[in-house]
Coordinates of C-alpha atoms in Angstrom, one line a residue:
M1 CA 0.0 0.0 0.0
S2 CA 1.3 3.5 -0.8
R3 CA 2.0 6.0 1.8
T4 CA -1.1 8.0 0.7
G5 CA -3.3 4.9 0.8
G6 CA -2.0 4.0 4.3
S7 CA -2.6 7.5 5.6
A8 CA -6.1 7.4 4.2
A9 CA -6.8 4.1 5.8
G10 CA -5.4 5.3 9.1
G11 CA -7.6 8.4 9.0
H12 CA -10.6 6.2 8.3
R13 CA -9.9 4.0 11.3
R14 CA -9.3 7.0 13.6
R15 CA -12.6 8.5 12.6
W16 CA -14.3 5.2 13.5
D17 CA -12.4 5.1 16.8
L18 CA -13.6 8.5 17.6
A19 CA -17.1 7.6 16.7
A20 CA -16.8 4.5 19.0
A21 CA -15.6 6.7 21.9
V22 CA -18.5 9.2 21.4
L23 CA -21.1 6.4 21.2
M24 CA -19.9 4.6 24.3
V25 CA -19.7 7.8 26.4
A26 CA -23.1 8.9 25.1
G27 CA -24.6 5.5 25.9
A28 CA -23.2 5.6 29.4
L29 CA -24.6 9.1 29.9
A30 CA -28.0 8.0 28.6
V31 CA -28.2 4.9 30.8
T32 CA -27.2 6.9 33.9
W33 CA -29.1 10.1 33.0
N34 CA -31.7 9.9 35.9
L35 CA -28.7 9.8 38.3
V36 CA -26.7 12.4 36.5
R37 CA -29.4 15.1 36.5
D38 CA -29.8 15.0 40.3
V39 CA -26.6 13.7 41.8
P40 CA -27.2 14.8 45.4
G41 CA -30.8 13.8 45.6
T42 CA -31.1 10.4 43.9
M43 CA -29.7 6.9 44.2
N44 CA -30.2 3.8 42.0
V45 CA -33.4 1.9 42.7
N46 CA -31.2 -0.9 44.1
F47 CA -30.1 1.6 46.8
G48 CA -28.9 -1.2 49.1
D49 CA -26.1 -2.3 46.8
Q50 CA -25.3 1.3 46.0
N51 CA -24.8 2.2 49.6
Q52 CA -22.6 -0.8 50.0
F53 CA -20.4 0.2 47.1
E54 CA -20.2 3.7 48.4
F55 CA -18.9 2.2 51.7
F56 CA -16.3 0.2 49.9
L57 CA -15.2 3.2 47.7
A58 CA -14.7 5.1 51.0
H59 CA -12.8 2.1 52.3
G60 CA -10.4 2.3 49.3
A61 CA -9.9 6.0 50.0
A62 CA -9.2 5.2 53.7
V63 CA -6.6 2.7 52.7
L64 CA -4.8 5.3 50.7
R65 CA -5.4 8.2 53.1
D66 CA -5.0 6.5 56.5
G67 CA -3.0 3.4 55.6
R68 CA -5.8 1.0 56.7
N69 CA -5.8 -2.7 55.9
P70 CA -7.2 -3.1 52.4
L71 CA -8.3 -6.7 53.1
F72 CA -10.3 -6.0 56.3
T73 CA -12.3 -3.3 57.9
T74 CA -14.0 -2.7 61.3
A75 CA -15.8 0.4 60.1
M76 CA -18.7 -1.9 59.5
N77 CA -19.9 -4.8 61.8
F78 CA -17.8 -3.4 64.6
P79 CA -16.1 -4.9 66.6
D80 CA -16.0 -8.2 64.6
G81 CA -15.3 -6.5 61.2
V82 CA -15.8 -7.4 57.6
N83 CA -13.5 -9.5 55.3
A84 CA -13.2 -7.1 52.4
M85 CA -11.8 -9.8 50.1
G86 CA -14.9 -11.9 50.7
N87 CA -17.1 -9.0 49.7
T88 CA -17.5 -6.7 46.7
S89 CA -14.7 -4.3 47.9
V90 CA -13.6 -3.6 44.3
L91 CA -10.1 -2.8 45.4
G92 CA -9.0 -2.8 41.7
L93 CA -11.3 0.2 41.2
S94 CA -11.6 1.9 44.6
L95 CA -7.8 2.3 45.1
P96 CA -7.2 4.0 41.7
L97 CA -10.3 6.2 42.3
S98 CA -9.3 7.1 45.8
P99 CA -8.1 10.6 45.0
L100 CA -11.5 11.3 43.3
T101 CA -13.4 9.8 46.3
I102 CA -11.5 12.0 48.7
A103 CA -12.1 15.1 46.5
I104 CA -15.8 14.7 45.7
G105 CA -17.1 12.0 48.0
P106 CA -18.1 8.4 47.5
H107 CA -21.6 9.2 46.3
A108 CA -20.5 11.2 43.3
T109 CA -17.6 8.9 42.7
F110 CA -20.0 5.9 42.5
L111 CA -21.8 7.7 39.6
V112 CA -18.5 8.4 37.8
L113 CA -17.5 4.8 38.3
L114 CA -20.7 3.4 36.9
G115 CA -20.6 5.6 33.8
L116 CA -16.9 4.7 33.3
M117 CA -17.6 1.0 33.5
F118 CA -20.2 1.2 30.7
A119 CA -18.0 3.3 28.5
L120 CA -14.7 1.5 29.1
T121 CA -16.3 -1.9 28.6
G122 CA -17.7 -0.9 25.2
L123 CA -14.4 0.7 24.1
A124 CA -12.4 -2.4 25.1
W125 CA -14.7 -4.7 23.2
Y126 CA -14.5 -2.3 20.2
A127 CA -10.7 -2.4 20.4
L128 CA -10.6 -6.2 20.4
L129 CA -13.2 -6.7 17.7
S130 CA -11.8 -4.0 15.3
R131 CA -8.2 -5.0 15.7
A132 CA -8.3 -8.8 16.1
V133 CA -11.6 -10.2 15.0
V134 CA -13.3 -8.3 12.1
A135 CA -12.2 -5.9 9.3
S136 CA -15.3 -3.7 9.3
P137 CA -15.3 -0.9 12.0
A138 CA -19.0 -0.7 11.8
A139 CA -19.4 -4.4 12.5
A140 CA -17.0 -4.1 15.4
L141 CA -18.9 -1.1 16.8
T142 CA -22.2 -3.0 16.5
G143 CA -20.8 -6.0 18.5
A144 CA -19.1 -3.8 21.1
A145 CA -22.2 -1.7 21.7
W146 CA -24.1 -4.9 22.4
C147 CA -21.4 -6.2 24.8
A148 CA -21.6 -2.9 26.8
F149 CA -25.3 -2.1 26.7
A150 CA -27.0 -5.5 26.3
P151 CA -30.1 -6.0 28.6
G152 CA -28.0 -8.1 31.0
M153 CA -25.4 -5.4 31.3
V154 CA -27.9 -2.6 31.9
S155 CA -29.7 -4.7 34.5
H156 CA -26.5 -4.9 36.4
G157 CA -26.1 -1.2 36.0
N158 CA -28.5 -1.2 39.0
A159 CA -25.6 -0.7 41.4
H160 CA -23.3 -3.5 40.2
P161 CA -20.4 -1.6 38.7
N162 CA -18.2 -4.6 39.4
I163 CA -20.3 -6.6 36.9
V164 CA -20.7 -3.9 34.4
G165 CA -17.0 -3.2 34.5
Q166 CA -15.8 -5.9 32.1
F167 CA -13.3 -3.8 30.3
L168 CA -10.5 -6.2 31.2
V169 CA -12.3 -9.2 29.8
P170 CA -11.7 -8.3 26.1
L171 CA -8.1 -7.3 27.0
I172 CA -7.6 -10.8 28.6
V173 CA -9.1 -12.5 25.5
W174 CA -6.9 -10.3 23.2
Q175 CA -3.8 -11.2 25.2
V176 CA -4.5 -14.9 25.0
L177 CA -4.9 -14.6 21.2
R178 CA -1.6 -12.7 21.0
A179 CA 0.2 -15.2 23.2
A180 CA -1.0 -18.1 20.9
A181 CA 0.1 -16.3 17.8
R182 CA 3.7 -15.5 18.7
R183 CA 6.6 -16.8 20.8
R184 CA 7.1 -14.2 23.5
P185 CA 6.1 -16.2 26.6
W186 CA 7.8 -14.0 29.2
R187 CA 6.3 -10.7 27.9
D188 CA 2.9 -12.2 27.1
G189 CA 2.7 -14.1 30.3
A190 CA 3.6 -11.1 32.4
V191 CA 1.0 -8.9 30.7
L192 CA -1.7 -11.7 31.1
A193 CA -0.8 -12.1 34.8
A194 CA -1.2 -8.4 35.4
L195 CA -4.6 -8.4 33.7
V196 CA -5.7 -11.4 35.7
V197 CA -4.6 -9.9 39.0
W198 CA -6.4 -6.6 38.3
Q199 CA -9.6 -8.4 37.3
A200 CA -9.4 -10.5 40.5
F201 CA -9.6 -7.3 42.5
I202 CA -12.6 -6.1 40.5
N203 CA -14.7 -9.2 40.4
E204 CA -13.6 -12.8 40.8
E205 CA -16.8 -14.2 39.4
I206 CA -16.3 -12.5 36.0
L207 CA -12.6 -13.7 36.1
L208 CA -13.8 -17.3 36.7
F209 CA -16.3 -17.1 33.8
T210 CA -13.6 -15.7 31.5
A211 CA -11.1 -18.4 32.4
V212 CA -13.5 -21.3 31.9
A213 CA -14.9 -19.9 28.7
L214 CA -11.5 -19.3 27.3
G215 CA -10.4 -22.8 28.3
L216 CA -13.4 -24.3 26.6
F217 CA -13.0 -22.2 23.5
T218 CA -9.2 -22.6 23.0
G219 CA -9.2 -26.3 23.8
T220 CA -12.2 -27.2 21.6
A221 CA -11.0 -25.0 18.7
A222 CA -7.6 -26.7 18.8
L223 CA -9.4 -30.1 18.6
V224 CA -11.6 -29.3 15.6
R225 CA -9.1 -27.2 13.7
P226 CA -5.8 -29.0 13.3
D227 CA -4.2 -25.8 11.8
L228 CA -4.6 -24.1 15.2
R229 CA -2.7 -26.8 17.1
R230 CA 0.7 -25.2 16.4
R231 CA -0.5 -22.3 18.5
V232 CA -1.0 -24.4 21.6
R233 CA 2.6 -24.6 22.5
P234 CA 3.3 -20.8 22.6
L235 CA 0.0 -20.3 24.5
L236 CA 0.9 -22.9 27.1
A237 CA 4.4 -21.3 27.5
A238 CA 2.8 -17.9 28.2
L239 CA 0.4 -19.5 30.6
A240 CA 3.3 -21.2 32.4
V241 CA 4.7 -17.7 33.0
A242 CA 1.4 -16.1 33.9
A243 CA 0.1 -18.7 36.3
P244 CA 2.9 -18.5 38.9
L245 CA 3.2 -14.7 38.6
A246 CA -0.6 -14.2 39.3
A247 CA -0.5 -16.9 42.0
A248 CA 2.3 -15.1 43.8
V249 CA 0.4 -11.8 43.9
L250 CA -3.0 -13.3 44.8
A251 CA -1.9 -16.0 47.2
Y252 CA -2.1 -13.9 50.4
P253 CA -5.3 -12.0 49.5
L254 CA -7.0 -15.3 48.6
W255 CA -5.8 -17.0 51.7
W256 CA -7.2 -14.1 53.7
Q257 CA -10.5 -14.3 51.8
F258 CA -11.1 -18.0 52.5
T259 CA -9.4 -18.5 55.9
G260 CA -8.9 -15.0 57.3
P261 CA -11.1 -13.2 59.9
Q262 CA -14.9 -13.3 59.0
S263 CA -14.4 -15.7 56.2
Y264 CA -17.1 -18.0 54.9
H265 CA -17.5 -20.8 52.4
G266 CA -20.3 -20.5 49.7
L267 CA -23.4 -18.3 49.5
G268 CA -26.8 -18.9 50.9
E269 CA -28.7 -22.0 49.8
H270 CA -31.2 -19.9 47.8
I271 CA -28.5 -18.5 45.5
P272 CA -28.3 -21.6 43.2
T273 CA -32.0 -21.1 42.5
Y274 CA -31.2 -17.7 41.0
G275 CA -31.4 -19.0 37.4
N276 CA -32.6 -17.6 34.2
D277 CA -36.1 -18.5 33.1
L278 CA -36.5 -19.9 29.5
G279 CA -39.0 -17.2 28.8
S280 CA -36.2 -14.6 29.2
L281 CA -34.8 -15.7 25.9
L282 CA -37.9 -14.4 24.1
T283 CA -38.9 -11.4 26.1
Y284 CA -37.4 -8.0 26.9
S285 CA -36.0 -6.6 30.1
T286 CA -37.6 -4.1 32.4
Q287 CA -35.3 -1.4 31.2
S288 CA -35.6 -1.9 27.5
L289 CA -37.2 0.3 24.8
A290 CA -39.7 -2.5 24.0
S291 CA -40.9 -2.7 27.7
A292 CA -41.2 1.1 27.8
V293 CA -43.4 1.5 24.7
L294 CA -45.2 -1.8 24.3
P295 CA -47.8 -3.4 26.6
D296 CA -46.7 -6.1 29.0
A297 CA -48.6 -8.7 27.0
L298 CA -46.3 -8.1 24.1
A299 CA -43.0 -7.2 25.8
G300 CA -43.3 -7.8 29.5
P301 CA -40.2 -9.6 30.9
A302 CA -40.3 -13.2 32.0
P303 CA -39.7 -13.8 35.7
A304 CA -36.2 -13.1 37.0
P305 CA -34.5 -13.4 40.5
N306 CA -34.8 -9.6 40.7
Q307 CA -34.5 -6.6 38.4
T308 CA -30.7 -6.5 38.8
E309 CA -30.4 -10.1 37.6
E310 CA -32.3 -9.8 34.3
T311 CA -29.3 -11.2 32.5
V312 CA -30.7 -12.6 29.2
Y313 CA -33.8 -11.0 27.7
F314 CA -32.7 -11.1 24.1
G315 CA -36.2 -11.1 22.5
L316 CA -37.6 -13.3 19.8
P317 CA -36.3 -11.2 16.8
L318 CA -32.7 -11.4 18.1
M319 CA -33.0 -15.2 18.7
L320 CA -34.2 -15.6 15.1
L321 CA -31.3 -13.5 13.9
L322 CA -28.8 -15.6 15.9
V323 CA -30.2 -18.8 14.4
W324 CA -29.8 -17.3 10.9
L325 CA -26.2 -16.1 11.7
G326 CA -25.3 -19.5 13.0
W327 CA -26.6 -21.2 9.8
R328 CA -24.8 -18.7 7.6
L329 CA -21.5 -19.0 9.5
R330 CA -21.7 -22.8 10.1
R331 CA -18.8 -23.6 7.8
D332 CA -16.4 -21.7 10.1
R333 CA -15.5 -24.1 12.8
T334 CA -14.2 -21.4 15.1
V335 CA -17.6 -19.7 14.9
V336 CA -19.3 -23.0 15.7
V337 CA -17.1 -23.5 18.7
L338 CA -17.8 -20.0 19.9
A339 CA -21.5 -20.5 19.5
A340 CA -21.2 -23.8 21.4
V341 CA -19.5 -22.1 24.3
G342 CA -22.2 -19.4 24.5
T343 CA -24.8 -22.1 24.5
V344 CA -23.2 -24.1 27.3
F345 CA -23.1 -21.0 29.5
A346 CA -26.7 -20.2 28.6
V347 CA -27.8 -23.7 29.6
L348 CA -25.8 -23.6 32.9
S349 CA -27.4 -20.2 33.7
L350 CA -30.8 -21.8 34.0
G351 CA -29.8 -22.7 37.5
T352 CA -30.9 -25.7 39.6
A353 CA -34.3 -26.0 37.9
V354 CA -35.3 -25.3 34.2
S355 CA -38.4 -23.2 34.3
W356 CA -40.8 -21.6 31.8
W357 CA -42.5 -18.5 33.3
D358 CA -41.8 -19.8 36.8
R359 CA -43.2 -23.2 36.1
P360 CA -40.5 -25.8 36.8
L361 CA -40.0 -28.3 34.0
L362 CA -37.0 -30.4 35.0
A363 CA -33.8 -30.4 37.1
G364 CA -31.3 -27.9 36.0
P365 CA -27.6 -28.7 35.1
W366 CA -26.4 -26.4 37.9
Q367 CA -27.9 -28.6 40.6
T368 CA -24.8 -30.8 40.8
L369 CA -22.2 -28.1 40.1
A370 CA -23.6 -25.8 42.8
R371 CA -22.3 -28.1 45.5
L372 CA -18.6 -27.8 44.3
P373 CA -16.2 -25.5 46.1
I374 CA -15.8 -22.0 44.5
L375 CA -18.9 -22.7 42.3
D376 CA -21.0 -22.6 45.5
S377 CA -20.3 -18.9 45.5
V378 CA -21.5 -18.3 41.9
V379 CA -24.9 -16.7 41.0
P380 CA -25.9 -19.0 38.1
A381 CA -28.0 -16.4 36.2
R382 CA -24.8 -14.4 35.7
L383 CA -23.2 -17.3 33.7
A384 CA -25.2 -16.0 30.8
L385 CA -23.0 -12.9 30.7
V386 CA -20.6 -15.1 28.7
T387 CA -23.5 -15.7 26.3
V388 CA -24.1 -12.0 26.1
A389 CA -20.4 -11.5 25.0
V390 CA -20.6 -14.4 22.5
V391 CA -23.7 -12.8 21.0
G392 CA -21.8 -9.5 20.6
V393 CA -19.0 -11.3 18.8
L394 CA -21.4 -13.2 16.5
L395 CA -23.2 -10.0 15.6
A396 CA -19.9 -8.4 14.7
L397 CA -18.9 -11.5 12.6
G398 CA -22.2 -11.6 10.8
A399 CA -22.1 -8.0 9.9
D400 CA -18.5 -8.2 8.8
R401 CA -19.0 -11.2 6.6
A402 CA -21.9 -9.5 5.0
A403 CA -19.9 -6.3 4.4
R404 CA -17.0 -8.3 2.9
G405 CA -19.3 -10.6 0.9
G406 CA -20.5 -7.9 -1.5
L407 CA -24.2 -8.3 -0.8
R408 CA -26.5 -6.9 -3.4
R409 CA -28.5 -3.9 -2.3
P410 CA -31.8 -5.7 -1.5
A411 CA -29.9 -8.3 0.6
A412 CA -27.9 -5.6 2.3
V413 CA -31.1 -3.6 3.1
A414 CA -32.8 -6.8 4.4
L415 CA -29.8 -7.5 6.7
V416 CA -29.7 -4.0 8.1
M417 CA -33.5 -4.2 8.8
A418 CA -33.0 -7.6 10.5
Y419 CA -30.3 -6.2 12.8
A420 CA -32.5 -3.2 13.5
A421 CA -35.5 -5.3 14.3
A422 CA -33.4 -7.5 16.6
L423 CA -31.5 -4.8 18.4
L424 CA -33.7 -1.7 18.6
P425 CA -36.3 -3.2 20.9
A426 CA -33.5 -4.1 23.3
L427 CA -32.1 -0.6 23.5
P428 CA -31.7 0.5 27.1
T429 CA -33.8 3.1 28.9
P430 CA -32.3 5.2 31.8
L431 CA -31.8 3.4 35.1
E432 CA -34.6 3.8 37.6
V433 CA -33.8 5.9 40.7
A434 CA -35.0 6.4 44.2
P435 CA -34.8 9.4 46.6
R436 CA -31.5 9.6 48.5
V437 CA -31.8 9.9 52.3
P438 CA -29.4 12.6 53.5
A439 CA -26.8 11.7 56.1
P440 CA -27.1 12.9 59.7
A441 CA -25.1 16.1 60.1
V442 CA -23.5 14.8 63.3
L443 CA -21.4 12.4 61.3
T444 CA -19.5 15.3 59.7
N445 CA -19.9 18.4 61.9
G446 CA -17.7 17.1 64.8
V447 CA -20.6 16.8 67.3
L448 CA -20.4 13.0 67.4
G449 CA -16.7 13.0 68.0
A450 CA -17.3 14.4 71.5
Y451 CA -19.1 11.2 72.5
V452 CA -17.1 8.4 70.8
G453 CA -13.8 7.3 72.3
P454 CA -10.9 5.5 70.6
G455 CA -11.6 1.9 69.9
H456 CA -15.3 2.3 70.5
G457 CA -18.2 2.5 68.0
I458 CA -21.6 3.9 67.2
M459 CA -24.9 2.3 66.5
F460 CA -27.5 3.6 64.1
I461 CA -31.2 3.4 65.0
P462 CA -32.0 0.9 63.7
P463 CA -28.7 -0.8 62.8
T464 CA -27.7 -1.3 59.2
R465 CA -29.1 -4.4 57.4
V466 CA -30.1 -5.2 53.8
T467 CA -33.5 -3.7 54.6
V468 CA -31.9 -0.6 56.2
P469 CA -28.8 0.1 54.1
E470 CA -28.6 3.9 54.3
P471 CA -26.2 4.1 57.2
M472 CA -23.5 2.5 55.1
G473 CA -23.7 5.5 52.7
W474 CA -23.9 7.9 55.6
L475 CA -20.7 6.5 57.1
A476 CA -19.0 6.5 53.8
E477 CA -19.8 10.2 53.4
S478 CA -18.0 10.9 56.7
G479 CA -14.9 9.2 55.4
L480 CA -15.5 6.1 57.6
R481 CA -14.6 8.4 60.6
Y482 CA -16.4 6.0 63.0
H483 CA -17.0 2.3 63.5
M484 CA -20.6 1.2 63.2
T485 CA -22.3 -2.0 64.4
S486 CA -23.9 -4.4 62.1
G487 CA -24.1 -3.9 58.3
Y488 CA -25.1 -5.3 54.9
F489 CA -22.2 -7.6 53.9
L490 CA -21.2 -11.2 53.4
G491 CA -19.8 -13.0 56.4
P492 CA -20.1 -16.1 58.5
G493 CA -23.5 -17.0 59.9
G494 CA -25.2 -19.1 57.3
T495 CA -25.9 -22.9 57.5
D496 CA -23.0 -25.2 57.1
G497 CA -20.4 -22.4 57.2
R498 CA -22.1 -20.5 54.3
G499 CA -22.1 -16.8 54.1
A500 CA -24.9 -14.6 55.4
S501 CA -25.7 -11.0 54.5
T502 CA -26.1 -9.8 58.1
P503 CA -24.4 -10.7 61.4
P504 CA -26.2 -12.9 64.0
A505 CA -29.1 -11.0 65.6
R506 CA -29.1 -9.9 69.2
F507 CA -32.0 -8.7 71.4
F508 CA -31.5 -4.9 70.9
D509 CA -31.3 -4.8 67.1
T510 CA -34.2 -7.3 66.7
W511 CA -36.3 -5.2 69.0
L512 CA -35.5 -2.0 67.0
Y513 CA -36.3 -3.7 63.7
E514 CA -39.7 -4.8 64.9
I515 CA -40.6 -1.4 66.1
R516 CA -39.5 0.1 62.8
R517 CA -41.6 -2.5 60.9
T518 CA -44.8 -2.4 63.0
G519 CA -44.7 0.8 65.0
Y520 CA -45.6 -1.2 68.1
V521 CA -43.5 -0.7 71.2
P522 CA -43.9 -3.7 73.6
P523 CA -44.0 -3.3 77.4
I524 CA -40.5 -2.4 78.7
T525 CA -39.0 -4.4 81.5
A526 CA -35.8 -4.2 83.6
Q527 CA -34.7 -7.5 82.0
Q528 CA -35.0 -6.0 78.5
R529 CA -33.0 -2.9 79.6
A530 CA -30.3 -5.1 81.0
Q531 CA -30.1 -7.1 77.8
A532 CA -29.9 -4.0 75.7
V533 CA -27.1 -2.7 77.8
A534 CA -25.3 -6.0 77.5
D535 CA -25.6 -5.9 73.7
L536 CA -24.3 -2.3 73.6
R537 CA -21.3 -3.4 75.8
Y538 CA -20.7 -6.3 73.4
W539 CA -20.7 -3.9 70.5
Q540 CA -18.5 -1.4 72.4
V541 CA -20.9 1.4 71.6
D542 CA -20.5 4.9 73.0
A543 CA -23.3 6.7 71.1
L544 CA -26.5 5.9 69.2
V545 CA -27.5 7.9 66.1
L546 CA -31.0 8.3 64.7
G547 CA -31.3 9.8 61.2
Q548 CA -34.1 9.9 58.7
T549 CA -35.8 6.5 58.7
K550 CA -39.2 4.8 59.0
R551 CA -41.2 5.7 62.1
P552 CA -38.4 7.9 63.7
G553 CA -40.7 9.3 66.4
R554 CA -41.6 5.8 67.7
L555 CA -38.0 4.7 67.6
R556 CA -36.8 7.8 69.5
W557 CA -39.5 7.4 72.2
A558 CA -38.9 3.6 72.5
V559 CA -35.1 3.9 72.8
T560 CA -35.4 6.7 75.3
R561 CA -37.8 4.7 77.5
L562 CA -35.8 1.5 77.2
L563 CA -32.4 3.0 78.1
G564 CA -33.5 5.9 80.3
V565 CA -31.1 8.2 78.5
T566 CA -32.3 11.5 77.1
P567 CA -31.2 12.1 73.5
Q568 CA -29.6 15.3 72.2
Y569 CA -31.3 17.0 69.3
S570 CA -28.8 17.7 66.5
G571 CA -30.9 19.4 63.9
G572 CA -33.2 18.1 61.2
A573 CA -34.3 14.6 62.0
D574 CA -31.0 13.8 63.9
W575 CA -30.8 12.6 67.5
V576 CA -27.9 11.3 69.5
W577 CA -27.8 9.3 72.7
D578 CA -24.6 9.5 74.8
V579 CA -24.7 6.0 76.4
R580 CA -21.1 5.9 77.8
E581 CA -22.2 6.2 81.4
L582 CA -25.0 3.7 80.9
V583 CA -22.8 1.1 79.2
W584 CA -19.4 1.6 80.9
G585 CA -20.6 3.0 84.3
R586 CA -18.7 6.2 83.7
V587 CA -17.8 8.7 80.9
P588 CA -14.5 7.4 79.5
D589 CA -11.7 9.8 78.9
L590 CA -11.6 10.7 75.2
G591 CA -7.9 11.6 75.4

């Protein structure tokens, strides 16, 4: 190619690269628009998980600012603490974003993070597809846009930035392809190890899916295509370098995760039932254009574990298009293997029972696998995220083959219309939001510091749980200045050593939850007061804090009557009880 021709081709690619960047940023902004337009006043509708992520963003900032242990924190579930490696602490994101978190706070940083995850994931898939898979930039952009904004990805945009943030997955795939195509084992192995370690500190589940899918694809492709077998040796050489390097870095964090303080083994027994309904293959997600403009009878989503786990929801037109693409590309054995891998993960994602609109049909393939170590911590519905990525690659390959095949105008128009009919109904609508509950001012104005001594904690009324997640975000806003009892996290407490999302209940917190739920305050006895004081002493609590919550008046009256301590009004809806003398028999010296 002449210099002029090469320059023209380079300019053409740069224009497409710029278009891809604009599209991905615009898509991320559109999906998060309801959050963007009122940052201080709104949260994702899945506000429990958002509060948790804001807490862990603040934890990452505290690691950088105060030198705290990145693998463990006592800012939640004080005094027992939380195993950060056993939770979605996203250290691979929270640590790099720490300066931003310190500057603008964890709430705003969460929104930046969520938008970045959509945009970077799309751009990474575009880079892989346009440089290593297809020749047509338009085809690459189509596949990449699907990989970033597919219904399953947008559903996890409901406060799961660790799932949306799959920007390292295409880079890992790309690095594996590079390692198999050349003989630079030390360099390729080192780069692959770095990517694997980084992904492990973002989300281990996605890393596990990626590793298994790549293993199935490369192994099967080498079997069915003899011409690829010569690439096995350089790939194995690079893996031989990558594996020990990654293991050396991850050994201690993983040891801490599985055997360290507050560790657990496996998730709750209900998690394996979180499978995808067969109906989700043919219907549209809650946050799709089809569901927004069509009646439920035509576009209503099939049942899902919850709105955040609507992982498939391709719709009938896309399923028909995929069948046609599979038939058209059937002579390419690599494509057949790719489609087979996507199908395997789709079948596994059905969970422990295959169902059609919530009607069980037969036992699911996950029923046996769910009992295995490591796999007992997997949410099976999320296995279909591999299928989502495979669909994106197939869409890119189909469009690319059509572009290079020289289709006549009628056929080209028909193909464009088929793609539009398949993809337009699945376009995402903005994420739903809920009002944000402001944090009590006492957490940041210094008033609370006068009551809480070193090594002691605070207790919110009622304490944090999955149903009362706001105090996690409140504490995050304070920079984790205090240690709070209870929390919404994964720790020991489930059956057979499995994880539980809340610590074991005690009298005082159970009493408070019931009052918040029902509004009824039972008769108070001396025995109840003694038990409440014993619980506060166990938690090493110096102060109680009541912010905006359900039935605040009843809670304030009940706590005052039970403890015999008059609260201090701190403005707004905030009240503080100084319980040091009640719990410790004297007011400790704050030093």
